[in-house]
Short mmCIF file of C-alpha atoms in Angstrom, two decimals:
data_model
loop_
_atom_site.label_atom_id
_atom_site.label_comp_id
_atom_site.label_asym_id
_atom_site.label_seq_id
_atom_site.Cartn_x
_atom_site.Cartn_y
_atom_site.Cartn_z
CA MET A 189 0.00 0.00 0.00
CA LEU A 190 2.87 2.37 0.84
CA ILE A 191 4.58 1.80 -2.51
CA ASN A 192 1.26 2.33 -4.31
CA LYS A 193 0.81 5.70 -2.60
CA TYR A 194 4.21 6.93 -3.73
CA ASN A 195 3.66 5.53 -7.21
CA ILE A 196 0.56 7.71 -7.43
CA ILE A 197 2.47 10.77 -6.18
CA ARG A 198 5.22 10.13 -8.76
CA ASN A 199 2.72 9.76 -11.59
CA LEU A 200 0.90 12.93 -10.55
CA ALA A 201 4.17 14.87 -10.39
CA ILE A 202 5.19 13.81 -13.91
CA LEU A 203 1.66 14.51 -15.15
CA PHE A 204 1.74 18.05 -13.73
CA ILE A 205 5.18 18.75 -15.24
CA ALA A 206 4.26 17.35 -18.66
CA CYS A 207 0.85 19.07 -18.79
CA ASN A 208 2.36 22.39 -17.73
CA MET A 209 4.81 22.05 -20.62
CA LEU A 210 1.93 21.29 -23.01
CA TYR A 211 -0.54 23.72 -21.43
CA TRP A 212 -2.04 24.84 -24.77
CA LEU A 213 -3.52 21.37 -25.34
CA PHE A 214 -5.89 21.67 -22.39
CA PRO A 215 -8.84 23.94 -21.59
CA ILE A 216 -7.51 24.21 -18.02
CA PRO A 217 -5.37 27.31 -17.25
CA PRO A 218 -1.64 26.44 -16.92
CA LEU A 219 -1.76 27.80 -13.37
CA PHE A 220 -3.63 24.61 -12.40
CA TRP A 221 -0.66 22.37 -13.25
CA ARG A 222 1.84 24.70 -11.56
CA VAL A 223 -0.19 24.92 -8.36
CA GLY A 224 -0.71 21.15 -8.45
CA LEU A 225 3.06 20.51 -8.57
CA VAL A 226 3.73 23.00 -5.76
CA LEU A 227 1.00 21.54 -3.53
CA LEU A 228 2.22 18.00 -4.20
CA SER A 229 5.76 19.04 -3.28
CA LEU A 230 4.54 20.77 -0.11
CA PHE A 231 2.53 17.69 0.86
CA VAL A 232 5.63 15.50 0.66
CA ILE A 233 7.80 18.09 2.43
CA VAL A 234 5.36 18.56 5.33
CA PHE A 235 4.70 14.85 5.89
CA LYS A 236 8.21 13.62 5.14
CA GLU A 237 9.38 11.05 7.69
CA ARG A 238 13.17 11.33 7.30
CA ASP A 239 15.68 14.10 7.79
CA TYR A 240 16.69 16.44 5.01
CA LEU A 241 20.12 16.61 3.42
CA SER A 242 22.01 19.83 4.10
CA CYS A 243 21.70 20.87 0.45
CA GLU A 244 17.94 20.21 0.61
CA LYS A 245 17.67 22.46 3.65
CA ALA A 246 19.65 25.17 1.89
CA ILE A 247 17.36 25.04 -1.16
CA LEU A 248 14.21 25.09 0.99
CA PHE A 249 15.55 27.98 3.05
CA PHE A 250 16.47 29.92 -0.10
CA THR A 251 12.96 29.27 -1.48
CA LEU A 252 11.41 30.56 1.76
CA PHE A 253 13.72 33.58 1.57
CA ASN A 254 12.39 34.33 -1.93
CA LEU A 255 8.79 33.90 -0.81
CA ILE A 256 9.18 36.28 2.14
CA HIS A 257 10.90 38.83 -0.08
CA PHE A 258 8.07 38.49 -2.61
CA PHE A 259 5.37 39.41 -0.08
CA VAL A 260 7.40 42.17 1.58
CA SER A 261 8.09 43.74 -1.83
CA PHE A 262 4.37 44.42 -2.27
CA LEU A 263 4.88 47.35 0.12
CA TRP A 264 6.57 49.39 -2.64
CA GLN A 265 6.18 47.59 -6.01
CA ARG A 266 4.27 44.88 -7.87
CA PRO A 267 6.48 41.76 -8.00
CA SER A 268 5.80 39.13 -10.66
CA THR A 269 3.58 36.25 -9.57
CA THR A 270 4.88 34.27 -12.56
CA GLN A 271 8.45 34.60 -11.30
CA ILE A 272 7.68 33.41 -7.77
CA GLY A 273 5.67 30.56 -9.31
CA ASN A 274 8.69 29.52 -11.37
CA ILE A 275 10.86 29.50 -8.25
CA LEU A 276 8.38 27.43 -6.23
CA CYS A 277 7.91 24.88 -9.04
CA ALA A 278 11.64 24.49 -9.64
CA MET A 279 13.03 24.52 -6.10
CA LEU A 280 10.33 22.65 -4.16
CA SER A 281 10.24 19.79 -6.66
CA LEU A 282 13.76 18.73 -5.63
CA SER A 283 12.61 17.51 -2.20
CA LEU A 284 9.61 15.84 -3.84
CA PHE A 285 11.82 13.66 -6.04
CA VAL A 286 14.37 13.04 -3.28
CA CYS A 287 11.54 11.54 -1.23
CA LEU A 288 10.21 9.49 -4.16
CA SER A 289 13.72 8.17 -4.80
CA GLU A 290 14.06 7.18 -1.14
CA LYS A 291 10.78 5.28 -1.41
CA GLY A 292 12.12 3.27 -4.37
CA VAL A 293 9.62 4.39 -7.01
CA MET A 294 12.15 6.23 -9.21
CA ASN A 295 13.32 2.98 -10.78
CA ASP A 296 14.49 1.84 -14.24
CA LYS A 297 10.97 1.15 -15.50
CA ALA A 298 9.82 4.58 -14.32
CA PHE A 299 12.65 6.36 -16.13
CA PHE A 300 11.97 4.43 -19.33
CA ILE A 301 8.44 5.86 -19.36
CA ILE A 302 9.33 9.29 -17.93
CA GLY A 303 12.09 9.72 -20.52
CA ILE A 304 9.72 9.00 -23.41
CA VAL A 305 6.89 11.17 -22.06
CA LEU A 306 9.07 14.21 -21.38
CA LEU A 307 11.06 13.91 -24.62
CA VAL A 308 7.90 13.71 -26.74
CA GLY A 309 6.43 16.58 -24.72
CA ALA A 310 9.58 18.65 -25.24
CA ILE A 311 9.42 18.11 -29.02
CA MET A 312 5.76 19.12 -29.15
CA ASN A 313 6.49 22.16 -26.99
CA TYR A 314 9.40 23.14 -29.23
CA TYR A 315 7.34 23.16 -32.43
CA HIS A 316 4.49 24.99 -30.72
CA SER A 317 6.92 27.67 -29.51
CA GLU A 318 8.49 27.83 -32.97
CA ARG A 319 5.11 28.45 -34.57
CA ILE A 320 4.37 31.26 -32.09
CA ALA A 321 7.83 32.76 -32.72
CA LEU A 322 7.37 32.65 -36.50
CA GLU A 323 4.00 34.37 -36.19
CA GLY A 324 5.69 37.10 -34.17
CA LEU A 325 8.47 37.28 -36.73
CA ILE A 326 5.96 37.98 -39.50
CA SER A 327 3.78 40.44 -37.56
CA ASP A 328 6.52 42.38 -35.73
CA ASN A 329 9.32 42.26 -38.29
CA ASP A 330 11.51 40.76 -35.59
CA THR A 331 14.86 39.20 -36.50
CA ASP A 332 15.42 37.11 -33.36
CA ILE A 333 14.21 33.61 -34.18
CA THR A 334 15.82 31.65 -31.36
CA ASN A 335 13.59 29.16 -29.56
CA ASN A 336 13.72 29.54 -25.78
CA SER A 337 11.80 26.30 -25.21
CA SER A 338 14.96 24.35 -26.11
CA VAL A 339 16.01 24.72 -22.47
CA VAL A 340 13.87 21.64 -21.76
CA PHE A 341 16.27 19.49 -23.83
CA LEU A 342 19.16 20.83 -21.76
CA MET A 343 17.32 19.89 -18.56
CA LEU A 344 16.77 16.35 -19.84
CA LEU A 345 20.49 15.60 -20.31
CA PRO A 346 21.18 14.42 -16.71
CA MET A 347 18.34 11.92 -17.10
CA LEU A 348 20.36 10.06 -19.77
CA PHE A 349 22.47 8.49 -17.00
CA LEU A 350 19.32 7.02 -15.43
CA MET A 351 18.08 5.33 -18.62
CA LYS A 352 19.09 1.67 -18.81
CA ASN A 353 17.95 1.06 -22.38
CA ASN A 354 20.94 1.84 -24.62
CA PHE A 355 18.85 2.71 -27.66
CA GLN A 356 16.67 5.05 -25.64
CA LYS A 357 19.51 7.00 -24.08
CA TRP A 358 21.50 7.41 -27.32
CA ALA A 359 18.38 8.32 -29.29
CA SER A 360 17.43 10.80 -26.55
CA LEU A 361 20.91 12.34 -26.67
CA LEU A 362 20.67 12.78 -30.45
CA VAL A 363 17.22 14.35 -30.19
CA CYS A 364 18.37 16.73 -27.46
CA ILE A 365 21.46 17.79 -29.45
CA PHE A 366 19.42 18.28 -32.62
CA PHE A 367 16.89 20.60 -31.00
CA LEU A 368 19.50 22.48 -28.98
CA ILE A 369 21.38 23.24 -32.20
CA SER A 370 18.18 24.03 -34.11
CA SER A 371 17.18 26.57 -31.46
CA ALA A 372 20.43 28.55 -31.98
CA LYS A 373 20.51 29.36 -28.25
CA ARG A 374 24.24 29.72 -27.71
CA GLY A 375 24.16 29.50 -23.93
CA ASN A 376 22.12 26.29 -23.88
CA ILE A 377 24.42 24.70 -26.46
CA ILE A 378 27.53 25.57 -24.45
CA ALA A 379 25.90 24.33 -21.23
CA ALA A 380 25.21 20.98 -22.92
CA ILE A 381 28.88 20.33 -23.74
CA ILE A 382 30.11 19.13 -20.32
CA PRO A 383 27.07 16.88 -19.61
CA SER A 384 27.54 15.35 -23.08
CA ILE A 385 31.24 14.74 -22.42
CA LEU A 386 30.39 13.19 -19.04
CA PHE A 387 27.88 10.93 -20.78
CA VAL A 388 30.49 9.75 -23.30
CA HIS A 389 32.97 9.16 -20.46
CA TYR A 390 30.33 7.19 -18.54
CA THR A 391 29.52 5.10 -21.62
CA PHE A 392 33.17 4.11 -22.14
CA LYS A 393 33.64 3.37 -18.45
CA ASP A 394 30.51 1.20 -18.47
CA SER A 395 31.60 -0.79 -21.55
CA ARG A 396 35.37 -1.07 -21.02
CA ARG A 397 35.17 -4.72 -19.90
CA SER A 398 33.78 -5.77 -23.27
CA VAL A 399 35.69 -5.16 -26.50
CA LEU A 400 32.50 -5.47 -28.55
CA LYS A 401 30.65 -2.94 -26.36
CA THR A 402 33.60 -0.56 -26.56
CA ILE A 403 33.69 -0.77 -30.37
CA MET A 404 29.93 -0.26 -30.56
CA ALA A 405 30.07 2.69 -28.18
CA LEU A 406 32.90 4.24 -30.19
CA GLY A 407 30.91 3.80 -33.39
CA VAL A 408 27.84 5.46 -31.89
CA ILE A 409 29.96 8.34 -30.56
CA VAL A 410 31.48 8.89 -34.02
CA VAL A 411 27.99 8.99 -35.56
CA VAL A 412 26.71 11.38 -32.89
CA SER A 413 29.77 13.62 -33.29
CA TYR A 414 29.39 13.72 -37.07
CA LEU A 415 25.68 14.53 -36.88
CA THR A 416 26.36 17.25 -34.29
CA TYR A 417 28.97 18.82 -36.57
CA TYR A 418 26.71 18.52 -39.62
CA TRP A 419 23.70 20.08 -37.88
CA THR A 420 25.87 22.90 -36.55
CA VAL A 421 27.51 23.93 -39.85
CA SER A 422 24.17 23.53 -41.67
CA ASN A 423 22.47 26.02 -39.35
CA ASP A 424 23.32 29.37 -40.94
CA PHE A 425 21.63 31.37 -38.21
CA LEU A 426 23.56 29.54 -35.48
CA MET A 427 26.84 30.12 -37.34
CA TYR A 428 25.92 33.80 -37.60
CA ARG A 429 25.27 33.97 -33.84
CA ILE A 430 28.56 32.19 -33.11
CA GLU A 431 30.33 34.77 -35.27
CA GLN A 432 28.55 37.51 -33.32
CA THR A 433 29.75 35.96 -30.07
CA THR A 434 33.38 35.94 -31.22
CA GLU A 435 32.98 39.63 -32.08
CA GLY A 436 31.73 40.42 -28.57
CA ASN A 437 27.99 40.59 -29.32
CA SER A 438 26.18 39.00 -26.37
CA SER A 439 22.59 40.03 -27.20
CA GLY A 440 22.83 43.12 -25.03
CA ARG A 441 23.84 41.21 -21.91
CA ASN A 442 26.91 43.40 -21.39
CA VAL A 443 24.64 46.45 -21.10
CA ILE A 444 22.25 44.66 -18.74
CA TYR A 445 25.09 43.26 -16.60
CA ALA A 446 26.74 46.66 -16.29
CA GLY A 447 23.39 48.28 -15.52
CA ALA A 448 22.54 45.74 -12.82
CA TRP A 449 25.94 46.11 -11.17
CA HIS A 450 25.85 49.91 -11.21
CA THR A 451 22.27 49.91 -9.89
CA TRP A 452 23.43 48.11 -6.76
CA PHE A 453 26.95 49.51 -6.38
CA ASN A 454 26.00 53.15 -6.98
CA SER A 455 22.82 53.10 -4.90
CA ASN A 456 24.50 55.03 -2.04
CA ASN A 457 21.91 53.54 0.27
CA PHE A 458 22.80 51.12 3.05
CA PHE A 459 19.37 49.46 2.85
CA HIS A 460 19.80 48.75 -0.87
CA TYR A 461 23.36 47.50 -0.34
CA LEU A 462 22.21 45.01 2.27
CA PHE A 463 18.62 44.12 1.25
CA GLY A 464 18.40 45.13 -2.42
CA TYR A 465 15.50 46.70 -4.28
CA GLY A 466 12.96 43.95 -3.66
CA PHE A 467 11.71 40.90 -5.51
CA ASP A 468 11.95 41.50 -9.28
CA GLY A 469 13.99 44.61 -8.53
CA THR A 470 15.93 44.51 -11.80
CA VAL A 471 12.84 44.91 -14.02
CA HIS A 472 12.02 48.17 -12.27
CA GLN A 473 15.40 49.76 -13.07
CA SER A 474 16.05 51.84 -16.19
CA SER A 475 19.76 50.96 -16.03
CA THR A 476 18.91 47.31 -16.81
CA LEU A 477 16.59 48.40 -19.64
CA TYR A 478 13.76 47.03 -17.43
CA HIS A 479 14.99 43.48 -18.05
CA TYR A 480 15.94 40.68 -15.71
CA ALA A 481 19.68 40.54 -15.11
CA HIS A 482 20.16 37.23 -17.01
CA ASN A 483 22.63 36.31 -14.29
CA ASP A 484 21.49 34.82 -10.98
CA TRP A 485 24.23 36.48 -8.95
CA LEU A 486 23.52 39.97 -10.28
CA GLU A 487 19.78 39.34 -10.00
CA ILE A 488 20.17 38.38 -6.34
CA LEU A 489 22.48 41.34 -5.69
CA VAL A 490 19.96 43.84 -7.07
CA ASP A 491 16.86 42.13 -5.65
CA TYR A 492 18.13 40.98 -2.25
CA GLY A 493 21.42 42.81 -1.77
CA LEU A 494 24.43 41.26 -0.08
CA LEU A 495 22.10 39.31 2.20
CA GLY A 496 20.99 37.03 -0.63
CA ILE A 497 24.36 35.96 -2.06
CA PRO A 498 25.48 33.68 0.84
CA PHE A 499 22.14 31.82 0.82
CA TYR A 500 22.47 31.00 -2.88
CA LEU A 501 26.20 30.20 -2.69
CA MET A 502 25.58 27.81 0.19
CA ILE A 503 23.45 25.57 -2.07
CA PHE A 504 26.38 24.85 -4.38
CA LEU A 505 28.87 24.42 -1.54
CA LEU A 506 26.61 21.89 0.19
CA LEU A 507 26.15 19.93 -3.06
CA ILE A 508 29.89 19.16 -3.12
CA ARG A 509 29.61 16.54 -0.38
CA PRO A 510 26.98 14.33 -2.13
CA ILE A 511 28.94 14.57 -5.39
CA LYS A 512 32.12 13.37 -3.68
CA ARG A 513 30.54 10.69 -1.48
CA VAL A 514 27.79 9.09 -3.55
CA GLN A 515 28.96 5.57 -4.39
CA THR A 516 26.80 4.79 -7.43
CA TYR A 517 28.73 6.13 -10.41
CA GLU A 518 25.75 7.10 -12.58
CA MET A 519 24.35 9.10 -9.65
CA LYS A 520 27.65 10.94 -9.39
CA MET A 521 27.40 11.76 -13.10
CA VAL A 522 23.79 12.96 -12.66
CA LEU A 523 24.81 15.32 -9.86
CA LEU A 524 27.90 16.58 -11.69
CA SER A 525 26.03 17.31 -14.91
CA SER A 526 23.09 18.89 -13.04
CA VAL A 527 25.28 21.17 -10.95
CA PHE A 528 27.30 22.21 -13.99
CA ILE A 529 24.13 23.09 -15.91
CA TRP A 530 22.81 25.01 -12.90
CA LEU A 531 26.07 26.93 -12.42
CA PHE A 532 26.36 27.77 -16.10
CA LYS A 533 22.72 28.84 -16.31
CA SER A 534 23.20 31.00 -13.23
CA ALA A 535 26.06 32.81 -14.97
CA TYR A 536 24.60 33.54 -18.41
CA SER A 537 20.83 33.32 -17.99
CA MET A 538 18.39 32.31 -15.26
CA GLY A 539 18.86 29.37 -12.92
CA PHE A 540 16.64 29.25 -9.86
CA THR A 541 13.92 31.28 -11.63
CA GLU A 542 13.78 28.88 -14.59
CA GLU A 543 10.57 26.84 -14.38
CA ALA A 544 12.06 24.10 -16.58
CA PHE A 545 14.44 23.33 -13.70
CA SER A 546 11.66 21.14 -12.29
CA ILE A 547 12.53 18.69 -15.10
CA MET A 548 16.19 18.56 -14.10
CA MET A 549 15.15 18.18 -10.45
CA ILE A 550 13.64 14.79 -11.35
CA SER A 551 17.14 13.44 -12.05
CA MET A 552 18.91 15.47 -9.39
CA GLY A 553 16.38 14.51 -6.71
CA THR A 554 16.66 10.84 -7.68
CA ALA A 555 20.45 10.94 -7.31
CA LEU A 556 20.27 12.70 -3.93
CA GLY A 557 17.66 10.18 -2.77
CA LYS A 558 19.98 7.31 -3.70
CA TYR A 559 22.78 9.07 -1.81
CA LYS A 560 20.56 9.30 1.29
CA ALA A 561 19.73 5.60 0.99
CA GLU A 562 23.45 4.78 0.79
CA MET A 563 24.09 6.84 3.93
CA LEU A 564 21.39 4.97 5.84
CA GLU A 565 22.73 1.59 4.71
CA GLY A 566 26.32 2.55 5.51
#
């Protein structure tokens, strides 16, 4: 009966994540799926029987810190409810999947199905977003045709280590690479490099005892490498954006970064130095062109001041211990690839405010749950 209960919770969690990604297919407002995931996560957190890992506590505390700041900020501005919703969905879901992993329901069979469901959902979401972008391109005469929904494929990469079916994980890798390149999102492509290298390393390590498996793995890697190169050089828009990057064009990020830094540093106000300008503070500043900072650390500095930086930094420092001590090698690879993606996203885009992080938290939470199980057994 206990296993059945957690099977139901797992299935509901995946359903909420998938339906939120494909919200346009349903007559129900997308808020329903987001609230459902948050409430499910809170249910597990409140009634959880075991202790939390230190990194779990840090993430929960940082989430609470954001929530308090959100409500306090109503005293002087109108913070975004969408942004706080993204944070709650992404951060709270980690503890949800840690618990499900501890209960043994995040198994090989589950990841076979979850991998297929989320990959198909990501493809559907990509083409829907592309259609919307093309409509905007025609009506607004816009020239930016990158597809932001490709971030889902980046978030799926750590899950490759948890797939036991060789065809599924290699096919999933190819699909993820194809859509990441097609989207022409430079940051997401760069962030995918290290997880992909870790996956290749893991594949060779797993097959080194068999000459046939090693030869087959090498052949697949050659094919994947060739296709990656072919898709890259065939994408004229991506090559153009790479050329822009080498010439120092970062889509206006240099202006936004400088504006965010000067907003905080030149505030000449002790309150702003220490506590920032409030939740969503960057979008209320002319110096940032009324944009988000596209950098977690600058975003936290402007929104929460110096007080917020240690809370966020502590998450990454406390994740070092599980990475070093987890005994199952694929779980180590999951944590390494997840943390790298998170760190890279935090530097060039949005990390903790990225709703798609809830997808990566499935893999990350599973690995941390296995680590907790190892600690209890040891």
